[in-house]
mmCIF file of C-alpha atoms in Angstrom:
data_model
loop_
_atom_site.group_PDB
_atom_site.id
_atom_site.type_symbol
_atom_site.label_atom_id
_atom_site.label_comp_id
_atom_site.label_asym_id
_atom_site.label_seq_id
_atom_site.Cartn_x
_atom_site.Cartn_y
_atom_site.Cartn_z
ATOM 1 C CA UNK A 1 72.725 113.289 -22.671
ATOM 2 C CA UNK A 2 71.969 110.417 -20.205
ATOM 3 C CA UNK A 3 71.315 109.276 -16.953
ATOM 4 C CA UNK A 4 72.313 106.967 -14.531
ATOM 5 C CA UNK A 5 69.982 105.899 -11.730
ATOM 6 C CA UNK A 6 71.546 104.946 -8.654
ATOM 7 C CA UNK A 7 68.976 102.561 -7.490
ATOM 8 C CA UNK A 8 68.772 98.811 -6.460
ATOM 9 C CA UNK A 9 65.059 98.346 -8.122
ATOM 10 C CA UNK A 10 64.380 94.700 -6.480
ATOM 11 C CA UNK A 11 65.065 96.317 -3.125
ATOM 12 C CA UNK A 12 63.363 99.340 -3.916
ATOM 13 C CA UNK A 13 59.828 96.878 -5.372
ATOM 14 C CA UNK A 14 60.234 94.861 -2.355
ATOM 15 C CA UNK A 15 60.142 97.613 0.441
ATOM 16 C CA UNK A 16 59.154 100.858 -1.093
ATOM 17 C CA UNK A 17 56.925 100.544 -4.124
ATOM 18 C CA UNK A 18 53.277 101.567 -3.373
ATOM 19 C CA UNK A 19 54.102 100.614 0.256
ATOM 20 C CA UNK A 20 56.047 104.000 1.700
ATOM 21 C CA UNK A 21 57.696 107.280 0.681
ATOM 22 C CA UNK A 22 61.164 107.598 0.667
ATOM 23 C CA UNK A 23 64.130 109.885 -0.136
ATOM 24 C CA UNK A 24 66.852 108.894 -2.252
ATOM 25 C CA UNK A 25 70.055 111.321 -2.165
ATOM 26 C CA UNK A 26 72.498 111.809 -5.242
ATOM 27 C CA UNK A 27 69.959 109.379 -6.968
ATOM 28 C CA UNK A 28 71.580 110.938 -9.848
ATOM 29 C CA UNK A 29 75.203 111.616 -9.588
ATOM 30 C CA UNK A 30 76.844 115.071 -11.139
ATOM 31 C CA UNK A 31 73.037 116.063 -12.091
ATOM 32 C CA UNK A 32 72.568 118.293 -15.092
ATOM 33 C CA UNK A 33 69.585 120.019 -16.139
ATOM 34 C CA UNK A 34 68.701 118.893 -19.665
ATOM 35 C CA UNK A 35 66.108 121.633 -20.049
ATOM 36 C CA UNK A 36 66.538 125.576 -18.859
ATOM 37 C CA UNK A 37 63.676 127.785 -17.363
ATOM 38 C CA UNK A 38 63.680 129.521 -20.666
ATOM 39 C CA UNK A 39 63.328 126.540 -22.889
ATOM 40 C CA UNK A 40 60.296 125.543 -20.127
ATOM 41 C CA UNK A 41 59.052 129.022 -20.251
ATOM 42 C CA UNK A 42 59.265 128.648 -24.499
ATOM 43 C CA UNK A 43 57.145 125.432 -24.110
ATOM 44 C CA UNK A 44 54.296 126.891 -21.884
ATOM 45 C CA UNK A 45 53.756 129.154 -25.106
ATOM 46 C CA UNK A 46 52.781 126.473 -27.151
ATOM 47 C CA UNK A 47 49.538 125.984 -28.360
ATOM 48 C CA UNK A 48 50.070 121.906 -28.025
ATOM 49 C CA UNK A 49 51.763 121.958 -24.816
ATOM 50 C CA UNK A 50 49.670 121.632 -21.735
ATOM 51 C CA UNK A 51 51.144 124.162 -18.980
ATOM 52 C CA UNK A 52 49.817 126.182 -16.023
ATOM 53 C CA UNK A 53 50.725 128.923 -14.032
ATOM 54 C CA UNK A 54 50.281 128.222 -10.061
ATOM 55 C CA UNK A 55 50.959 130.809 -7.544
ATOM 56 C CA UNK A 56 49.714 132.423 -4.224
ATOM 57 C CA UNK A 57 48.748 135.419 -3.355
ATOM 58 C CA UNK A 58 47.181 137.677 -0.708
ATOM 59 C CA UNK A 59 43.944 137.173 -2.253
ATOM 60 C CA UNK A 60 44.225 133.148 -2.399
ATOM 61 C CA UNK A 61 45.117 130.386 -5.082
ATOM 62 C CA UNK A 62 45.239 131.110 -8.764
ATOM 63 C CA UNK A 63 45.858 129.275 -11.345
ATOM 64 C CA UNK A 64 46.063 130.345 -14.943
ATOM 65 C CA UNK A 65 46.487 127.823 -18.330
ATOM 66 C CA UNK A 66 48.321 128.059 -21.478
ATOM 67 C CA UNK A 67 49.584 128.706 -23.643
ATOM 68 C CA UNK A 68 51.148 132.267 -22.135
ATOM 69 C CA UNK A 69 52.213 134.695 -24.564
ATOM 70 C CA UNK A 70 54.657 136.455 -21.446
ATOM 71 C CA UNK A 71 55.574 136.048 -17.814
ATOM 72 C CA UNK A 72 56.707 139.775 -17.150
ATOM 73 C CA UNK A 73 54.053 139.971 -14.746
ATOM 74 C CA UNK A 74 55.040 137.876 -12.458
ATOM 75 C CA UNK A 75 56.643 138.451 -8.845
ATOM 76 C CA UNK A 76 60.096 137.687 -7.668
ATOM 77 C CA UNK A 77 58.048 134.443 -5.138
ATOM 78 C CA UNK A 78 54.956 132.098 -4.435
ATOM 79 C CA UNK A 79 54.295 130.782 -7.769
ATOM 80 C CA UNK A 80 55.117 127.706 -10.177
ATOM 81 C CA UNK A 81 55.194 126.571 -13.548
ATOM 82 C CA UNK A 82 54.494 123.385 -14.653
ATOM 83 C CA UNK A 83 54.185 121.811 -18.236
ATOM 84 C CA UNK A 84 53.278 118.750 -19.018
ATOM 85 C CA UNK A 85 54.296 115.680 -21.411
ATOM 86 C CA UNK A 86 58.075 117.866 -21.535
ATOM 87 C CA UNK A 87 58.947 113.997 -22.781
ATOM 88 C CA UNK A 88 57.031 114.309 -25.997
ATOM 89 C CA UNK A 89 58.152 117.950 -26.884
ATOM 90 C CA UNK A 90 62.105 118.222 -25.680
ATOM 91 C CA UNK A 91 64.355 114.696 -26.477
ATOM 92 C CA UNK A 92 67.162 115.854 -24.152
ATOM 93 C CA UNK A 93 64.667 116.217 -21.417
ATOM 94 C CA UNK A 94 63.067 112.849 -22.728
ATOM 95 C CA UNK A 95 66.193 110.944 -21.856
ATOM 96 C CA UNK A 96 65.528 111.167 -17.972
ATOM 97 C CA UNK A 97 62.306 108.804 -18.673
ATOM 98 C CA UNK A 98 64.557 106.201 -19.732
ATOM 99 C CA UNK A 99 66.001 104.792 -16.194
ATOM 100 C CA UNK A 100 62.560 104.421 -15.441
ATOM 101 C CA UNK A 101 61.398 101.921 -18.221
ATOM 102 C CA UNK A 102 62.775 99.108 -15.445
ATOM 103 C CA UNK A 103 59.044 99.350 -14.117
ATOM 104 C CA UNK A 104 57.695 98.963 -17.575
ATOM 105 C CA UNK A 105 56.402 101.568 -20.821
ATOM 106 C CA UNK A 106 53.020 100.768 -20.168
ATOM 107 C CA UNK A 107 52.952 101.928 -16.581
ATOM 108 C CA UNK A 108 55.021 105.055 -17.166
ATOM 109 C CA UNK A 109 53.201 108.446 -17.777
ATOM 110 C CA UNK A 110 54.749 111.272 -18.383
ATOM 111 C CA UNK A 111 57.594 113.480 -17.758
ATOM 112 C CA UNK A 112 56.250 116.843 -15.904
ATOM 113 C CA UNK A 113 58.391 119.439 -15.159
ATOM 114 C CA UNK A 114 58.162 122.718 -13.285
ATOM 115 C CA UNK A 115 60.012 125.697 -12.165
ATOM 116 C CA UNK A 116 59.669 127.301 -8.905
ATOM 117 C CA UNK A 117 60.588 130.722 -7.324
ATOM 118 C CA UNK A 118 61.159 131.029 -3.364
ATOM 119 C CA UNK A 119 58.226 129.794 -1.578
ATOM 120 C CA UNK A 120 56.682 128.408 -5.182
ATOM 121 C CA UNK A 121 54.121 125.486 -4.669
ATOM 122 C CA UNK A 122 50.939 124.340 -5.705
ATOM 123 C CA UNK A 123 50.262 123.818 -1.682
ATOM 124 C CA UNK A 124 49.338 120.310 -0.185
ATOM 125 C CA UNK A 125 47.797 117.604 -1.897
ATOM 126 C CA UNK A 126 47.873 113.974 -2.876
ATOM 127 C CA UNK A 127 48.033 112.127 -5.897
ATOM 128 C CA UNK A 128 46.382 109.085 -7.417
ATOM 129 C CA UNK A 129 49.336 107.607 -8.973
ATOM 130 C CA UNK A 130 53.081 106.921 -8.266
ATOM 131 C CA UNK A 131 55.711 109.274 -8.692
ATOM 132 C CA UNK A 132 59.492 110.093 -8.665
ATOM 133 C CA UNK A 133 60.307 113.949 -8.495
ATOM 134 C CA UNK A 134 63.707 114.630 -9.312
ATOM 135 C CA UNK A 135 65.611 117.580 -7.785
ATOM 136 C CA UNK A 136 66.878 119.703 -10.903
ATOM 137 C CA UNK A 137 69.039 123.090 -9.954
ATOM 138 C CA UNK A 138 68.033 124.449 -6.748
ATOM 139 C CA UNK A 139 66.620 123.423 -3.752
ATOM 140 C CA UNK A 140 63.338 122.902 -2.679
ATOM 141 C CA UNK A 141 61.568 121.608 0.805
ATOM 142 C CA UNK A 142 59.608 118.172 0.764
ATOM 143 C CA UNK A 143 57.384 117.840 3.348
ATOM 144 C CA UNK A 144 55.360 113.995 3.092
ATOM 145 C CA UNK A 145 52.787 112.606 5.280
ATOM 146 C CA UNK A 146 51.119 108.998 6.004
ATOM 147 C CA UNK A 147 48.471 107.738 3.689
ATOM 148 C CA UNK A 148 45.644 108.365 6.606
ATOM 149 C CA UNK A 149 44.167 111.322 4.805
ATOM 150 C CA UNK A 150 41.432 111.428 2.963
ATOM 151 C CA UNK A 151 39.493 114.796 3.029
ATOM 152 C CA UNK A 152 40.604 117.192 0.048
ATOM 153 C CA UNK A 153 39.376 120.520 -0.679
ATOM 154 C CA UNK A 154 39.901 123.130 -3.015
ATOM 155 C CA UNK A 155 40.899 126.558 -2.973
ATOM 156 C CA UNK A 156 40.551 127.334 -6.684
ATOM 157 C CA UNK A 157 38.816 125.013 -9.167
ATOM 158 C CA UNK A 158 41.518 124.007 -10.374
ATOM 159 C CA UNK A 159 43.093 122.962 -7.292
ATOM 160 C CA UNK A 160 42.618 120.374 -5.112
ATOM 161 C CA UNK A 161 44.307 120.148 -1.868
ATOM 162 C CA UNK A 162 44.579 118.486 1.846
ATOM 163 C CA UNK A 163 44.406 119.883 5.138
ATOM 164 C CA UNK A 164 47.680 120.285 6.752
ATOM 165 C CA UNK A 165 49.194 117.144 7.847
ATOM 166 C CA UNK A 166 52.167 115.645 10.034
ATOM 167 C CA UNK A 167 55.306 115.073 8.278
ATOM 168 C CA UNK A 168 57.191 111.321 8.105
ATOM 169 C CA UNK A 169 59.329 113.121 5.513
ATOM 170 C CA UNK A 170 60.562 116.290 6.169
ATOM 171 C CA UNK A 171 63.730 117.150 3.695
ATOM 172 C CA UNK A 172 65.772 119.726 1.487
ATOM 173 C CA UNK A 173 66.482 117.987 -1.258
ATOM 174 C CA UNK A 174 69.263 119.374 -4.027
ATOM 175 C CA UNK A 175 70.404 118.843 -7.564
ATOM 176 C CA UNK A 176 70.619 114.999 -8.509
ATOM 177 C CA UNK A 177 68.184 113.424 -4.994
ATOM 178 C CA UNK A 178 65.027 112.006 -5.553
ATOM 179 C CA UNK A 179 61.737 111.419 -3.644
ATOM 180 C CA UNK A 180 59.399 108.736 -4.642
ATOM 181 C CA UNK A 181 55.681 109.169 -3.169
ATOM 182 C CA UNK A 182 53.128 106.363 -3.776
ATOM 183 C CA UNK A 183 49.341 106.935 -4.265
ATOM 184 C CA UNK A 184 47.557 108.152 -1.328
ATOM 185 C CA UNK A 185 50.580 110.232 0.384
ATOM 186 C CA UNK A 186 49.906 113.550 0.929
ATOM 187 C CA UNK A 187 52.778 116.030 0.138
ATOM 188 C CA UNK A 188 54.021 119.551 -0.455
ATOM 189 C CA UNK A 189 56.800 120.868 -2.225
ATOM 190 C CA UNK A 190 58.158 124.909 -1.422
ATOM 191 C CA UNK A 191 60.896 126.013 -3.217
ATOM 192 C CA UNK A 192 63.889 127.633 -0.980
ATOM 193 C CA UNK A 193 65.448 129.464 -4.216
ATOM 194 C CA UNK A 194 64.434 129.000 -8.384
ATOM 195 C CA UNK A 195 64.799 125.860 -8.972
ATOM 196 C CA UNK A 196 63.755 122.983 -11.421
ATOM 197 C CA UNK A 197 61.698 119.921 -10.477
ATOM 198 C CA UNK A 198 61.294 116.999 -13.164
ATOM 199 C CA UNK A 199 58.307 114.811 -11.902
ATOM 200 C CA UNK A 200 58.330 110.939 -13.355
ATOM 201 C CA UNK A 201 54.291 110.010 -13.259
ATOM 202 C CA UNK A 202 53.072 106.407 -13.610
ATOM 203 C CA UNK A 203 49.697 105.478 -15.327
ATOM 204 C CA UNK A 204 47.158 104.411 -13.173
ATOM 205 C CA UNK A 205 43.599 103.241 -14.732
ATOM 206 C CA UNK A 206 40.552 102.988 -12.933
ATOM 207 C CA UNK A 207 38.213 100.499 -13.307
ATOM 208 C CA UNK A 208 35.563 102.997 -14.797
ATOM 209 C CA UNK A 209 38.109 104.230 -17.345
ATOM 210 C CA UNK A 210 38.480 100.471 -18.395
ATOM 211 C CA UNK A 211 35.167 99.677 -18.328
ATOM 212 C CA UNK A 212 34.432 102.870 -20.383
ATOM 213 C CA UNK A 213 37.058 102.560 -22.501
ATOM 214 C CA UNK A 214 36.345 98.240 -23.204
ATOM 215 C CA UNK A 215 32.459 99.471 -23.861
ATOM 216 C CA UNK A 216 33.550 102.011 -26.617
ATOM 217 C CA UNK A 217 35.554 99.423 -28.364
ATOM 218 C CA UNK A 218 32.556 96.672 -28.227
ATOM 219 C CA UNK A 219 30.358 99.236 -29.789
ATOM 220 C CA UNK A 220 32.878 100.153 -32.457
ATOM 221 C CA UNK A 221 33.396 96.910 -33.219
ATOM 222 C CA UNK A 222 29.680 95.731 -33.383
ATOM 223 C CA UNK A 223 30.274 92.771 -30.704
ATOM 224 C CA UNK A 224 28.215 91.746 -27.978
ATOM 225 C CA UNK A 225 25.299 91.302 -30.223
ATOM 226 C CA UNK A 226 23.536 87.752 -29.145
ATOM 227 C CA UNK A 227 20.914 88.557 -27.034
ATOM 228 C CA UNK A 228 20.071 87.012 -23.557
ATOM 229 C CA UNK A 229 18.011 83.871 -23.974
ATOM 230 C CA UNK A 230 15.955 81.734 -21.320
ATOM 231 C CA UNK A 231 14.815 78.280 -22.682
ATOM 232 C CA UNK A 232 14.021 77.122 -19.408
ATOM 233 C CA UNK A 233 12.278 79.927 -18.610
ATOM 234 C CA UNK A 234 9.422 79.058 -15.577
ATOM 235 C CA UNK A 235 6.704 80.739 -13.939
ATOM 236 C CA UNK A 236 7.275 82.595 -10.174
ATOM 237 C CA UNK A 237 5.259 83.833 -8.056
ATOM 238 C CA UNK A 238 6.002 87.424 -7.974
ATOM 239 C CA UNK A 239 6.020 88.591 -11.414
ATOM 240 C CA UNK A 240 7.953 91.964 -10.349
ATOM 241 C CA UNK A 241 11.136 89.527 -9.335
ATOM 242 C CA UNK A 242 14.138 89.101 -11.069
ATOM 243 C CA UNK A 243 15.463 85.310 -10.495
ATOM 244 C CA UNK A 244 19.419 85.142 -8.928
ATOM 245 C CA UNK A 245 19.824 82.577 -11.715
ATOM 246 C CA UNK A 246 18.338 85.656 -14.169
ATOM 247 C CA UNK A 247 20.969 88.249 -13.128
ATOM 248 C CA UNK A 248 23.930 85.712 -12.718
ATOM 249 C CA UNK A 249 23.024 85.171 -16.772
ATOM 250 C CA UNK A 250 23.295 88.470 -17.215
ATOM 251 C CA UNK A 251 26.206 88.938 -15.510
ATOM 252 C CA UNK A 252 27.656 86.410 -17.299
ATOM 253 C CA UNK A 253 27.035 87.836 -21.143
ATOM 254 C CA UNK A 254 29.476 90.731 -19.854
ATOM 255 C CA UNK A 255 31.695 88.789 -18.329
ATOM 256 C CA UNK A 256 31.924 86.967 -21.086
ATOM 257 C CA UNK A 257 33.213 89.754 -23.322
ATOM 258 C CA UNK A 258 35.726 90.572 -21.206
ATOM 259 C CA UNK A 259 36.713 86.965 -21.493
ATOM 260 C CA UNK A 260 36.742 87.187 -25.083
ATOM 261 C CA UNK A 261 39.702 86.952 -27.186
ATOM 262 C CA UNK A 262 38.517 90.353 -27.863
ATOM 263 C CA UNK A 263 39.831 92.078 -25.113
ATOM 264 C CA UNK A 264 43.798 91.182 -25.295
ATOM 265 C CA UNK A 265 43.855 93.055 -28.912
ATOM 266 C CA UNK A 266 41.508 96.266 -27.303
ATOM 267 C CA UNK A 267 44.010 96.643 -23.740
ATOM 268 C CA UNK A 268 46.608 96.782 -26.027
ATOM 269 C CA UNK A 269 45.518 99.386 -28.362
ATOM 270 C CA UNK A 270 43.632 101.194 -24.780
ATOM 271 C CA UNK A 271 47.591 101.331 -22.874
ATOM 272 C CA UNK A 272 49.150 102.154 -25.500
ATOM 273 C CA UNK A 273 47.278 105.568 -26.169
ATOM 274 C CA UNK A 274 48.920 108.731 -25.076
ATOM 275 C CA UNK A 275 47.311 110.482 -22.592
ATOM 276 C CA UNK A 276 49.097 113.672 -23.781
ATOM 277 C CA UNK A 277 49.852 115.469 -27.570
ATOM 278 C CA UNK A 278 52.393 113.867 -29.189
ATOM 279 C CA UNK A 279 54.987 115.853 -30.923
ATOM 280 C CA UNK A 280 53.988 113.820 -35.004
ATOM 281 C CA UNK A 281 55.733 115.713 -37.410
ATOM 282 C CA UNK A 282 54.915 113.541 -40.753
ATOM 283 C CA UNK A 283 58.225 114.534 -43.280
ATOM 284 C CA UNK A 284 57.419 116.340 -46.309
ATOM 285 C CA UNK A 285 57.920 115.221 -48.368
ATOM 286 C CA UNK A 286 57.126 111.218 -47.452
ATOM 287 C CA UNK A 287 59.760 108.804 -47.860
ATOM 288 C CA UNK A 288 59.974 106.643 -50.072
ATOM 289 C CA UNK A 289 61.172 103.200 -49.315
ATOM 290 C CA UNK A 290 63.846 103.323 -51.741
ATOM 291 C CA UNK A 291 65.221 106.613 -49.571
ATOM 292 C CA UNK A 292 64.546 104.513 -46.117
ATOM 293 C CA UNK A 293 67.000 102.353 -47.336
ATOM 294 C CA UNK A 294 69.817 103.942 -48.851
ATOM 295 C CA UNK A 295 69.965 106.422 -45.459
ATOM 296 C CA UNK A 296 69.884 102.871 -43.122
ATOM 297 C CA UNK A 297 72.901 101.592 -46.126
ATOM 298 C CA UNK A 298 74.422 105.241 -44.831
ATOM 299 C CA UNK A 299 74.308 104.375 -41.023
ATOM 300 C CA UNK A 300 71.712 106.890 -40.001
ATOM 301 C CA UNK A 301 69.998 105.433 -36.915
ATOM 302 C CA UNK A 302 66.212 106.006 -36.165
ATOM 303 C CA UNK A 303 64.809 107.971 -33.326
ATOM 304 C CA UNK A 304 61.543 107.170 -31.968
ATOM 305 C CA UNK A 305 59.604 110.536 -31.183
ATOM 306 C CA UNK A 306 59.111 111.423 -27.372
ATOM 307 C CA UNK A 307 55.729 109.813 -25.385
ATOM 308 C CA UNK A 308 54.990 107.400 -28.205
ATOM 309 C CA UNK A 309 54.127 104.352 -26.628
ATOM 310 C CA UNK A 310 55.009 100.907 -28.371
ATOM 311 C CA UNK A 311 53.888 98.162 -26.402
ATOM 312 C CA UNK A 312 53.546 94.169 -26.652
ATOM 313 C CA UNK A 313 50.763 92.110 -25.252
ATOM 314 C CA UNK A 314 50.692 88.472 -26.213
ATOM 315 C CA UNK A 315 51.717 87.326 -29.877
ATOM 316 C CA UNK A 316 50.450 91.722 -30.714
ATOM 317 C CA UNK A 317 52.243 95.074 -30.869
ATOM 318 C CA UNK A 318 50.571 98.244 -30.118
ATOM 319 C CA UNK A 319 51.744 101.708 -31.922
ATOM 320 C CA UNK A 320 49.792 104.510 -30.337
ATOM 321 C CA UNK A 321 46.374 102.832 -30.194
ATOM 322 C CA UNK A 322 47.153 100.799 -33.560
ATOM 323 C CA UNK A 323 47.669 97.272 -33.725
ATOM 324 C CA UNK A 324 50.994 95.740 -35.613
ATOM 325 C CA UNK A 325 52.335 92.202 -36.960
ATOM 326 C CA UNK A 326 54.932 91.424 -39.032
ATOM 327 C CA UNK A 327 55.816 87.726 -40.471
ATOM 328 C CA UNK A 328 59.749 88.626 -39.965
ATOM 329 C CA UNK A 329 60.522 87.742 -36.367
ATOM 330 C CA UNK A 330 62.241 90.469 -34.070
ATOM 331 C CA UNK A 331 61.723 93.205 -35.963
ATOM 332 C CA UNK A 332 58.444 94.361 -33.924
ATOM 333 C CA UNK A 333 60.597 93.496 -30.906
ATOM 334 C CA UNK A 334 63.292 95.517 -31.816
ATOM 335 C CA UNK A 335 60.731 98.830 -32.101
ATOM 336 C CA UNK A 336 59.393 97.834 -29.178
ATOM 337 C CA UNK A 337 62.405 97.528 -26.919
ATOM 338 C CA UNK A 338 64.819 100.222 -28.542
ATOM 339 C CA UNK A 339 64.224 103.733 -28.484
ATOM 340 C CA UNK A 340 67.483 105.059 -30.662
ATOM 341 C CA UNK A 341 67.686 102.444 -33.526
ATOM 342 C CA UNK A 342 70.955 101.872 -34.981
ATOM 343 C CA UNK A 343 70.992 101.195 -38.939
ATOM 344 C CA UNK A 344 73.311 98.025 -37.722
ATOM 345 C CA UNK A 345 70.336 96.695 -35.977
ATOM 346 C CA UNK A 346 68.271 97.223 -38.997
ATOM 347 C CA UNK A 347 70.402 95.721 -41.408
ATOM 348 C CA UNK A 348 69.218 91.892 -40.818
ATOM 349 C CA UNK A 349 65.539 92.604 -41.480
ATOM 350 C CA UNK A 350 65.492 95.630 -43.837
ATOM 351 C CA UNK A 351 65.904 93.600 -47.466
ATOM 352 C CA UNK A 352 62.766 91.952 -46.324
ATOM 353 C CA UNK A 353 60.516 93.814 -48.323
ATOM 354 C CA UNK A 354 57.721 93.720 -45.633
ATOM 355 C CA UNK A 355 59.882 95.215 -43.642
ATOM 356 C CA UNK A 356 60.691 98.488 -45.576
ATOM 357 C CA UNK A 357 57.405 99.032 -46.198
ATOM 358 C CA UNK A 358 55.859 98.699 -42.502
ATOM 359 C CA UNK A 359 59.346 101.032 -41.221
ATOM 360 C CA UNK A 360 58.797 103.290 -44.016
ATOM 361 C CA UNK A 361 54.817 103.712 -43.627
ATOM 362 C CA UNK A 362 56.191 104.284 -39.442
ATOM 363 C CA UNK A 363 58.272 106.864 -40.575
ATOM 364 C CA UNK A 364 55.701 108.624 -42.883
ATOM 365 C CA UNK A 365 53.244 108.465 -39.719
ATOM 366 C CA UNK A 366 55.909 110.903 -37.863
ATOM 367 C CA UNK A 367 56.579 107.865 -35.442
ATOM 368 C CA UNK A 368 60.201 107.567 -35.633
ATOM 369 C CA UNK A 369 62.584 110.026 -37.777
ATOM 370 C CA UNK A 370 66.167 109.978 -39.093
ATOM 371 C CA UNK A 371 68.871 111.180 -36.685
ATOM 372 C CA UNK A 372 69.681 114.779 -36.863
ATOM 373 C CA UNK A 373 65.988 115.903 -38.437
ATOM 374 C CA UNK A 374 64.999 117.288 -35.177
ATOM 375 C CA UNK A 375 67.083 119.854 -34.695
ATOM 376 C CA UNK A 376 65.378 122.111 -37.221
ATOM 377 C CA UNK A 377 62.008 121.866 -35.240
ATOM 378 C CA UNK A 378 63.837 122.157 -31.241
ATOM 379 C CA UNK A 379 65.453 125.711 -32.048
#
């Protein structure tokens, strides 16, 4: 199954992206769900899969986690369920990520999807990130506001909401529109009937999370080691001041890490982490390269599995936090840049023997697997 986007994407950077909400209708024409409220339901049961159950009663908020062993006692309204990462765990569902990759691999998230009953919501709130929520079967109410609020609060712990706000988008949207909200908006989605939303989220680091994440690599890596040093050191007449020339120093030794050559090969690895389980289902037994290549000589393309992020930066590629070369140009690129690999493609790099052993070590990982051995595991 795929999808077509109807969507002019310079436009839509130019005027919309991280500026204002809008509403796209029949984004997708003919829309079909690739994913039923059972299979969803089958997910949220699933020790690996991250899921909750949101819903509203007369009592307040609650919110319950996976995985759920049943749902029978739930009402006929006023609640949600949404799973997470659907993208990693479901490859039909995985295909609706792939319009998307316009705005690059690093910068998408995940693929969230939930199913409401009438009046099903997790209430008002706003989001740190950008995001497209497609309209699956059903129909559900948008309601948007400006990006003027600030106070949240929350209801539950494991909610966190706004106040009610004014609306600059008020809308029903059905099967195949779209709403994109940047960072910042507050919004609320009630569903009018069951219905199926598919939520396209876009990574969004904070500086802390970099910083955090750049410090962990420096000590794994042992750098950073020289030591501040003053050879001009004088005396001052306060000995309880630190000199502006002292600090700007020290300011400089992390600076200077960052400026390192160190830090291209550590973003890479960092954005190319999933921030969600991925579905790595090693074969058993492991290929051997001799088998990679007679089933490429039979035509059998390569799928990559769902969420796994491959990712170039510079003269590097990035496989889920791991760093890659290869001495036979294009090959890298072609992981990289294709998702469904056909044997074709293959064929003018795979008697390098370099090659076939980096694809077939890839394969072994659980990274990418032959056409057609997935269906076992999805039923």
């Amino acid at each position: 199954m795929s999808f077509e986007l109807a969507i002019d994407w310079p436009t839509f950077l130019a005027t919309a992206w991280q500026k204002k909400p809008v509403v796209i209708r029949q984004a997708f024409r003919d829309f079909q769900d690739p994913i039923s409220p059972d299979e969803l339901a089958g997910l949220a049961m699933e020790n690996e899969v991250d899921s909750r159950l949101v819903s509203q009663t007369a009592a307040g908020w609650q919110v319950a986690h996976g995985p759920f062993s049943d749902f029978d006692h739930l009402s006929e309204s006023h609640w949600s369920l949404l799973v997470q990462a659907v993208n990693h765990w479901h490859p039909a569902a995985a295909e609706l990520m792939q319009p998307f990759r316009a705005l690059s691999d690093w910068r998408m998230d995940d693929l969230m999807i939930s199913f409401s009953v009438p009046d099903g919501g997790v209430g008002p709130h706003l989001d740190q990130y950008d995001v497209f929520i497609i309209q699956g079967a059903g129909r559900r109410r948008w309601r948007v506001g400006n990006n003027d609020v600030v106070a949240q609060h929350s209801p539950h712990p494991d909610l966190l909401q706004v106040a009610p706000f004014e609306a600059i988008i008020d809308e029903v949207l059905e099967p195949g529109d779209l709403v994109y909200i940047p960072p910042g908006f507050p919004h609320e989605g009630y569903s009018l009937e069951n219905s199926l939303n598919y939520s396209v989220g876009f990574r969004a680091p904070s500086g802390k999370e970099l910083l955090s994440g750049f410090a962990d690599y420096v000590l794994a890596q042992e750098l950073g080691s020289r030591r501040y040093q003053d050879p001009t050191l004088g005396l001052r007449d306060n000995p309880a001041s630190i000199l502006t020339e002292e600090a700007d120093s020290l300011r400089a030794m992390i600076s200077g890490l960052v400026d390192s050559e160190d830090f291209t090969p550590w973003l890479g690895e960092f954005l190319s982490q999933s921030r969600h389980e991925l579905d790595i289902a090693p074969p058993q037994p492991a290929y051997q390269e001799d088998e990679v290549r007679d089933a490429l000589e039979e035509g059998t393309p390569l799928h990559r599995i769902g969420g796994l992020k491959v990712l170039q930066l510079a003269s590097h590629t990035f496989i889920n936090g791991e760093r890659f070369s290869s001495t036979v140009p294009g090959f890298l690129n072609l992981l990289a840049t294709t998702t469904e690999i056909d044997a074709e493609q293959l064929s003018p790099f795979i008697e390098e023997n370099s090659v076939l052993t980096q694809l077939t070590g890839l394969i072994n990982a659980g990274y990418w697997h032959f056409a057609g051995e997935e269906e076992e595991g999805d039923e």
